[in-house]
């Protein structure tokens, strides 16, 4: 089946007892057993729930994977992967990373004796030269948040395989509509389903998708043992969101292109980060591994200090100043003080997360209204 069909149907069948076309919200914590151990595959909802199972199967299908696991947040999904590590292990990851991922690495897992090495994931030499016998995990974001650098997922996959290193790609920014890291060699795809997958800014959820059954069993153990799993109502909402993922992503990409192109010519803007520009340093890789360039656009304001940047960020009328991304509505975010506030200043400034950087999540409103909003903000 092709993407749009999978988005609408994968994992979902009419309910066998009533014929309900939409997967019911199985609002139950437990399931009857006819005798101990004799049940229909569901025992207790921390581990298994039919609504969540439908969502997990749909997510797996969209990422071309065999197994899906849904979590109560993207961070719970990340935490579950990190539990596979042992003290003394090393992780190689990107220097431009979601702030919460940086925080769980450095403020939680470093305390347990795991070492994190930050590299420029667009520079393969930097990545390769940091691999040693202790390296157990490579964690990649592409496009990165918020500078929108692109890593060559396939080449990194070959490196990981050759060195027997677990390879995880956070595919939140691209969504499976734009790229499928499992097809490029990733062992696990991680998602904040809070963003494009759900797409309506009304649920917090995470997901892992993978192909290897023994790895799936190890992850499922922590999923159930630790219990960061979502409830059925939220699973239903994400399942509903997925049905329009392909339509929304198409519109996000079109509007993203229009907004990026408009801003690039604007005299008040010093720099626009968007991987669809032919002079973006990673454009060729983006073109090779992505089907389009997405709706995330970051901008550096010309000659604006922090106070002026705050004034501008507060002046939008159609865009809303808020954390998060990937919903149908356009959002503007100030990474240095909001999403990336937990990264030390000199560290974030080194990769470009300066005080006058704003990140736009371009929504699916009429693009003329989005451009008009930008025009009034900068006039
Ligand atoms: C939001 C986000 C996360 C964290 O997910 P939550 O659902 O907020 O826990 C991880 N990675 C990226 C790229 C994100 O944007």
Short mmCIF file of C-alpha atoms and ligand atoms in Angstrom, two decimals:
data_model
loop_
_atom_site.label_atom_id
_atom_site.label_comp_id
_atom_site.label_asym_id
_atom_site.label_seq_id
_atom_site.Cartn_x
_atom_site.Cartn_y
_atom_site.Cartn_z
CA UNK A 1 0.00 0.00 0.00
CA UNK A 2 1.08 3.56 -0.63
CA UNK A 3 1.55 6.23 2.03
CA UNK A 4 -1.88 7.93 1.96
CA UNK A 5 -3.70 4.59 2.10
CA UNK A 6 -1.57 3.38 4.99
CA UNK A 7 -2.13 6.68 6.85
CA UNK A 8 -5.88 6.09 6.71
CA UNK A 9 -6.14 2.31 7.07
CA UNK A 10 -3.02 0.62 8.49
CA UNK A 11 -3.63 -1.16 11.79
CA UNK A 12 -7.34 -0.46 11.66
CA UNK A 13 -10.25 -2.71 10.87
CA UNK A 14 -13.94 -2.29 11.55
CA UNK A 15 -14.64 -3.30 15.16
CA UNK A 16 -15.49 -7.03 15.16
CA UNK A 17 -18.27 -6.74 17.76
CA UNK A 18 -20.17 -3.66 16.46
CA UNK A 19 -18.82 -2.88 13.00
CA UNK A 20 -17.70 0.58 14.18
CA UNK A 21 -15.54 1.96 11.37
CA UNK A 22 -13.38 4.08 13.67
CA UNK A 23 -11.20 2.22 16.18
CA UNK A 24 -13.02 2.48 19.54
CA UNK A 25 -11.37 4.18 22.51
CA UNK A 26 -10.86 1.11 24.70
CA UNK A 27 -11.06 3.00 27.98
CA UNK A 28 -10.17 0.02 30.14
CA UNK A 29 -7.24 -0.79 32.40
CA UNK A 30 -7.77 -4.53 32.43
CA UNK A 31 -9.26 -7.46 30.45
CA UNK A 32 -11.23 -10.54 31.45
CA UNK A 33 -9.40 -13.87 31.51
CA UNK A 34 -11.47 -17.05 31.15
CA UNK A 35 -8.91 -18.93 33.20
CA UNK A 36 -5.50 -17.62 34.30
CA UNK A 37 -3.49 -16.91 31.15
CA UNK A 38 -6.43 -17.56 28.80
CA UNK A 39 -7.16 -14.14 27.29
CA UNK A 40 -7.45 -12.42 23.91
CA UNK A 41 -3.92 -10.99 23.89
CA UNK A 42 -4.66 -8.11 26.24
CA UNK A 43 -3.95 -8.35 29.97
CA UNK A 44 -3.34 -4.91 31.44
CA UNK A 45 -3.30 -1.55 29.65
CA UNK A 46 0.14 -0.39 30.77
CA UNK A 47 1.51 -3.07 28.47
CA UNK A 48 -1.22 -3.54 25.85
CA UNK A 49 -4.36 -1.70 24.81
CA UNK A 50 -6.28 -2.22 21.54
CA UNK A 51 -6.57 1.49 20.65
CA UNK A 52 -2.87 1.98 21.26
CA UNK A 53 -2.08 -1.21 19.31
CA UNK A 54 -3.96 0.14 16.26
CA UNK A 55 -1.93 3.35 16.46
CA UNK A 56 1.37 1.48 16.88
CA UNK A 57 0.63 -0.69 13.84
CA UNK A 58 -0.26 2.38 11.78
CA UNK A 59 2.95 4.17 12.85
CA UNK A 60 5.02 1.09 12.00
CA UNK A 61 3.44 0.94 8.53
CA UNK A 62 4.13 4.63 7.84
CA UNK A 63 7.82 4.24 8.75
CA UNK A 64 8.18 0.97 6.79
CA UNK A 65 8.88 -0.84 10.06
CA UNK A 66 7.59 -4.04 11.64
CA UNK A 67 7.06 -2.83 15.20
CA UNK A 68 5.71 0.38 16.72
CA UNK A 69 5.70 1.47 20.34
CA UNK A 70 3.77 4.51 21.56
CA UNK A 71 4.86 6.47 24.66
CA UNK A 72 3.30 9.14 26.84
CA UNK A 73 5.78 11.68 25.38
CA UNK A 74 8.69 11.89 23.00
CA UNK A 75 10.95 12.11 26.03
CA UNK A 76 9.55 8.84 27.43
CA UNK A 77 10.38 7.20 24.08
CA UNK A 78 13.94 8.60 24.24
CA UNK A 79 14.30 7.48 27.85
CA UNK A 80 13.34 3.93 26.87
CA UNK A 81 16.09 3.78 24.24
CA UNK A 82 18.68 5.14 26.70
CA UNK A 83 17.82 2.35 29.17
CA UNK A 84 19.51 -0.08 26.76
CA UNK A 85 22.88 1.50 27.72
CA UNK A 86 25.26 0.65 30.57
CA UNK A 87 27.65 2.78 32.63
CA UNK A 88 30.84 3.40 30.63
CA UNK A 89 29.04 3.40 27.29
CA UNK A 90 29.42 6.36 24.94
CA UNK A 91 26.86 8.05 22.72
CA UNK A 92 27.64 10.16 19.68
CA UNK A 93 25.03 12.76 18.91
CA UNK A 94 24.54 16.08 17.17
CA UNK A 95 25.61 19.51 18.38
CA UNK A 96 22.24 20.96 17.28
CA UNK A 97 19.64 19.00 19.18
CA UNK A 98 16.18 19.40 20.67
CA UNK A 99 16.72 21.04 24.11
CA UNK A 100 14.89 18.31 26.02
CA UNK A 101 17.03 15.62 24.38
CA UNK A 102 20.16 17.52 25.39
CA UNK A 103 18.74 17.79 28.92
CA UNK A 104 17.97 14.07 29.37
CA UNK A 105 21.43 13.21 28.00
CA UNK A 106 23.39 15.61 30.20
CA UNK A 107 21.25 16.08 33.31
CA UNK A 108 19.86 12.55 33.67
CA UNK A 109 21.92 9.88 31.93
CA UNK A 110 25.36 11.42 32.35
CA UNK A 111 24.82 10.94 36.10
CA UNK A 112 24.60 7.21 35.45
CA UNK A 113 28.07 7.11 33.89
CA UNK A 114 27.13 7.41 30.23
CA UNK A 115 29.24 9.78 28.13
CA UNK A 116 27.77 11.96 25.39
CA UNK A 117 29.92 13.30 22.57
CA UNK A 118 28.48 16.13 20.46
CA UNK A 119 29.55 16.37 16.83
CA UNK A 120 28.56 18.27 13.73
CA UNK A 121 26.40 15.60 12.11
CA UNK A 122 26.79 17.25 8.71
CA UNK A 123 30.53 16.51 8.93
CA UNK A 124 31.17 12.77 8.63
CA UNK A 125 34.85 13.09 9.62
CA UNK A 126 33.83 14.68 12.90
CA UNK A 127 31.43 11.80 13.54
CA UNK A 128 33.78 9.03 12.42
CA UNK A 129 36.79 10.28 14.38
CA UNK A 130 34.79 10.10 17.63
CA UNK A 131 33.85 6.43 17.24
CA UNK A 132 35.71 4.09 19.60
CA UNK A 133 35.15 0.70 21.21
CA UNK A 134 32.90 2.24 23.90
CA UNK A 135 30.54 3.88 21.38
CA UNK A 136 27.22 2.05 21.72
CA UNK A 137 24.70 4.51 20.28
CA UNK A 138 24.52 7.12 17.52
CA UNK A 139 21.58 9.50 17.98
CA UNK A 140 20.81 11.71 14.99
CA UNK A 141 18.30 14.46 14.28
CA UNK A 142 17.82 15.46 10.65
CA UNK A 143 16.74 18.13 9.91
CA UNK A 144 18.21 19.43 13.16
CA UNK A 145 16.31 21.61 15.59
CA UNK A 146 16.42 24.59 15.10
CA UNK A 147 19.25 25.17 12.57
CA UNK A 148 17.86 22.67 10.02
CA UNK A 149 21.16 21.01 9.19
CA UNK A 150 20.87 17.73 7.30
CA UNK A 151 22.85 14.58 8.15
CA UNK A 152 23.51 11.94 5.52
CA UNK A 153 21.39 9.22 7.12
CA UNK A 154 22.49 6.43 4.81
CA UNK A 155 26.22 7.03 5.17
CA UNK A 156 25.90 7.28 8.96
CA UNK A 157 23.91 4.02 8.83
CA UNK A 158 26.80 2.30 7.06
CA UNK A 159 29.26 3.62 9.65
CA UNK A 160 27.03 2.45 12.51
CA UNK A 161 26.62 -1.00 11.00
CA UNK A 162 30.33 -1.44 10.32
CA UNK A 163 31.12 -0.56 13.94
CA UNK A 164 28.19 -2.48 15.42
CA UNK A 165 26.62 0.63 16.98
CA UNK A 166 22.91 1.08 17.61
CA UNK A 167 21.65 3.85 15.31
CA UNK A 168 18.62 5.96 16.19
CA UNK A 169 17.12 8.77 14.12
CA UNK A 170 14.76 11.33 15.65
CA UNK A 171 12.47 11.83 12.65
CA UNK A 172 10.17 14.39 14.31
CA UNK A 173 11.02 17.31 12.01
CA UNK A 174 10.63 15.40 8.76
CA UNK A 175 7.79 12.99 9.61
CA UNK A 176 7.54 9.69 7.69
CA UNK A 177 5.93 11.62 4.82
CA UNK A 178 9.29 13.21 4.02
CA UNK A 179 11.80 10.52 4.92
CA UNK A 180 12.00 6.96 6.26
CA UNK A 181 15.23 6.44 8.22
CA UNK A 182 14.71 2.66 8.60
CA UNK A 183 15.09 2.38 4.82
CA UNK A 184 18.40 4.26 5.12
CA UNK A 185 19.91 1.98 7.77
CA UNK A 186 18.53 3.25 11.09
CA UNK A 187 17.82 0.60 13.73
CA UNK A 188 15.16 2.71 15.46
CA UNK A 189 13.12 5.73 14.41
CA UNK A 190 12.07 7.99 17.27
CA UNK A 191 9.21 10.50 17.05
CA UNK A 192 7.69 13.19 19.14
CA UNK A 193 4.18 12.35 17.92
CA UNK A 194 3.15 15.59 19.62
CA UNK A 195 4.29 17.37 16.46
CA UNK A 196 3.48 16.49 12.83
CA UNK A 197 2.15 12.98 13.46
CA UNK A 198 -0.73 14.18 15.61
CA UNK A 199 -0.67 17.57 13.94
CA UNK A 200 -3.33 19.36 15.98
CA UNK A 201 -1.41 20.50 19.08
CA UNK A 202 -3.78 18.68 21.43
CA UNK A 203 -1.76 15.62 22.52
CA UNK A 204 1.73 14.93 23.90
CA UNK A 205 3.02 11.55 22.72
CA UNK A 206 6.14 9.74 21.54
CA UNK A 207 6.90 6.71 19.42
CA UNK A 208 9.62 4.25 18.47
CA UNK A 209 9.49 2.22 15.26
CA UNK A 210 11.88 -0.60 14.32
CA UNK A 211 12.32 -3.86 12.42
CA UNK A 212 14.44 -6.10 14.63
CA UNK A 213 12.38 -8.43 16.80
CA UNK A 214 14.92 -9.04 19.56
CA UNK A 215 15.52 -5.28 19.90
CA UNK A 216 11.75 -4.79 19.96
CA UNK A 217 11.48 -7.28 22.85
CA UNK A 218 14.19 -5.46 24.82
CA UNK A 219 12.46 -2.11 24.29
CA UNK A 220 9.03 -3.56 25.07
CA UNK A 221 10.40 -4.81 28.38
CA UNK A 222 11.22 -1.23 29.49
CA UNK A 223 8.04 0.15 27.92
CA UNK A 224 6.02 -2.14 30.16
CA UNK A 225 8.35 -2.29 33.17
CA UNK A 226 8.79 1.48 33.44
CA UNK A 227 5.32 2.29 32.13
CA UNK A 228 5.60 5.55 30.17
CA UNK A 229 2.76 4.47 27.90
CA UNK A 230 -0.14 6.67 26.73
CA UNK A 231 -3.85 6.28 27.42
CA UNK A 232 -6.41 5.21 24.80
CA UNK A 233 -7.99 8.66 24.33
CA UNK A 234 -4.67 10.13 23.25
CA UNK A 235 -3.95 7.11 21.05
CA UNK A 236 -7.30 7.68 19.33
CA UNK A 237 -6.52 11.35 18.70
CA UNK A 238 -3.12 10.60 17.14
CA UNK A 239 -4.67 7.84 15.03
CA UNK A 240 -7.19 10.41 13.79
CA UNK A 241 -4.43 12.95 13.18
CA UNK A 242 -2.47 10.46 11.07
CA UNK A 243 -5.36 10.14 8.61
CA UNK A 244 -4.51 13.57 7.19
CA UNK A 245 -0.72 13.46 7.63
CA UNK A 246 -0.06 13.36 3.88
CA UNK A 247 -2.48 16.24 3.18
CA UNK A 248 -1.10 18.37 5.99
CA UNK A 249 2.56 17.71 5.12
CA UNK A 250 1.98 18.68 1.51
CA UNK A 251 0.51 22.00 2.64
CA UNK A 252 3.25 22.53 5.28
CA UNK A 253 5.89 22.05 2.58
CA UNK A 254 4.19 24.42 0.12
CA UNK A 255 3.69 27.12 2.76
CA UNK A 256 7.20 26.57 4.15
CA UNK A 257 8.66 27.20 0.72
CA UNK A 258 6.61 30.40 0.27
CA UNK A 259 7.47 31.77 3.71
CA UNK A 260 11.19 30.92 3.40
CA UNK A 261 11.38 32.49 -0.06
CA UNK A 262 9.60 35.64 1.13
CA UNK A 263 11.79 36.04 4.21
CA UNK A 264 15.01 35.54 2.30
CA UNK A 265 14.39 38.73 0.32
CA UNK A 266 13.35 40.73 3.39
CA UNK A 267 15.75 43.54 4.37
CA UNK A 268 15.12 43.00 8.12
CA UNK A 269 16.26 39.37 7.94
CA UNK A 270 19.93 38.52 8.09
CA UNK A 271 19.68 34.78 7.40
CA UNK A 272 17.05 32.16 6.62
CA UNK A 273 17.63 28.49 7.42
CA UNK A 274 15.59 26.17 5.22
CA UNK A 275 16.98 22.98 3.62
CA UNK A 276 15.13 23.55 0.32
CA UNK A 277 17.36 26.45 -0.75
CA UNK A 278 19.84 25.29 -3.39
CA UNK A 279 22.64 27.09 -1.56
CA UNK A 280 21.86 25.40 1.78
CA UNK A 281 25.15 23.57 2.57
CA UNK A 282 23.33 20.20 2.83
CA UNK A 283 20.88 20.74 -0.06
CA UNK A 284 22.14 17.79 -2.12
CA UNK A 285 21.76 15.38 0.81
CA UNK A 286 18.33 16.76 1.62
CA UNK A 287 17.29 16.25 -2.00
CA UNK A 288 18.63 12.70 -1.97
CA UNK A 289 16.93 11.48 1.22
CA UNK A 290 13.82 13.67 1.61
CA UNK A 291 10.74 13.87 -0.61
CA UNK A 292 10.28 17.59 0.10
CA UNK A 293 11.77 20.11 2.51
CA UNK A 294 9.19 20.58 5.25
CA UNK A 295 7.54 23.51 6.97
CA UNK A 296 10.21 24.48 9.51
CA UNK A 297 12.02 27.74 8.81
CA UNK A 298 14.46 29.50 11.16
CA UNK A 299 15.49 33.13 10.77
CA UNK A 300 18.14 35.44 12.19
CA UNK A 301 16.90 39.01 12.62
CA UNK A 302 19.20 41.76 11.37
CA UNK A 303 20.69 44.01 14.07
CA UNK A 304 18.24 42.88 16.75
CA UNK A 305 19.28 42.49 20.37
CA UNK A 306 17.39 40.27 22.81
CA UNK A 307 14.86 42.99 23.72
CA UNK A 308 14.13 43.80 20.08
CA UNK A 309 13.86 40.08 19.26
CA UNK A 310 11.34 39.66 22.10
CA UNK A 311 9.36 42.66 20.80
CA UNK A 312 9.23 41.19 17.31
CA UNK A 313 8.34 37.69 18.58
CA UNK A 314 5.38 39.17 20.50
CA UNK A 315 3.97 41.11 17.54
CA UNK A 316 2.62 38.25 15.41
CA UNK A 317 -1.15 38.01 14.84
CA UNK A 318 -1.62 34.82 12.79
CA UNK A 319 1.49 32.99 14.03
CA UNK A 320 1.24 32.22 17.77
CA UNK A 321 4.25 32.63 20.05
CA UNK A 322 4.54 29.18 21.63
CA UNK A 323 6.79 26.16 22.10
CA UNK A 324 6.21 23.10 19.92
CA UNK A 325 5.71 22.68 16.17
CA UNK A 326 4.03 20.59 13.53
CA UNK A 327 0.42 21.56 14.18
CA UNK A 328 -1.97 22.94 11.57
CA UNK A 329 -1.56 26.40 13.10
CA UNK A 330 1.58 28.45 12.55
CA UNK A 331 3.82 28.97 15.57
CA UNK A 332 6.81 31.18 16.26
CA UNK A 333 9.35 30.20 18.91
CA UNK A 334 12.42 31.86 20.42
CA UNK A 335 14.75 28.86 20.82
CA UNK A 336 17.36 30.55 23.04
CA UNK A 337 14.83 31.24 25.80
CA UNK A 338 12.15 28.62 25.09
CA UNK A 339 12.80 25.19 23.50
CA UNK A 340 16.59 25.35 23.85
CA UNK A 341 16.80 27.22 27.17
CA UNK A 342 18.41 24.21 28.86
CA UNK A 343 21.50 24.36 26.60
CA UNK A 344 24.36 26.56 27.90
CA UNK A 345 24.66 29.87 26.02
CA UNK A 346 28.16 29.38 24.58
CA UNK A 347 27.25 25.88 23.45
CA UNK A 348 24.08 26.93 21.63
CA UNK A 349 25.66 30.05 20.13
CA UNK A 350 28.47 27.96 18.64
CA UNK A 351 25.92 26.17 16.42
CA UNK A 352 23.91 29.28 15.61
CA UNK A 353 21.21 29.38 18.29
CA UNK A 354 21.81 33.07 18.91
CA UNK A 355 19.56 35.48 20.83
CA UNK A 356 18.14 36.96 17.59
CA UNK A 357 17.12 33.59 16.11
CA UNK A 358 13.41 32.78 15.70
CA UNK A 359 12.03 29.42 14.61
CA UNK A 360 8.83 29.27 12.58
CA UNK A 361 6.60 26.23 12.34
CA UNK A 362 4.71 27.15 9.20
CA UNK A 363 1.14 25.87 9.45
CA UNK A 364 -1.46 25.14 6.80
CA UNK A 365 -3.37 28.44 6.88
CA UNK A 366 -3.67 30.42 3.64
CA UNK A 367 -0.10 31.41 2.78
CA UNK A 368 -1.19 34.94 1.85
CA UNK A 369 -2.30 35.52 5.44
CA UNK A 370 0.98 34.13 6.78
CA UNK A 371 3.01 36.43 4.53
CA UNK A 372 0.80 39.39 5.44
CA UNK A 373 1.42 38.64 9.11
CA UNK A 374 5.19 38.58 8.56
CA UNK A 375 4.91 41.81 6.62
CA UNK A 376 3.10 43.63 9.44
CA UNK A 377 5.56 42.25 12.04
CA UNK A 378 8.59 43.54 10.18
CA UNK A 379 7.17 46.86 8.98
C1 LIG B 1 9.35 17.93 20.85
C2 LIG B 1 10.53 17.14 20.46
C3 LIG B 1 10.97 16.08 21.25
C4 LIG B 1 10.34 15.72 22.58
O1 LIG B 1 9.06 15.23 22.45
P1 LIG B 1 7.88 15.48 23.52
O2 LIG B 1 6.71 14.86 22.86
O3 LIG B 1 7.76 16.95 23.72
O4 LIG B 1 8.28 14.78 24.77
C5 LIG B 1 12.06 15.34 20.78
N1 LIG B 1 12.68 15.64 19.61
C6 LIG B 1 12.28 16.68 18.84
C7 LIG B 1 12.99 16.96 17.57
C8 LIG B 1 11.19 17.45 19.24
O5 LIG B 1 10.82 18.49 18.47
#
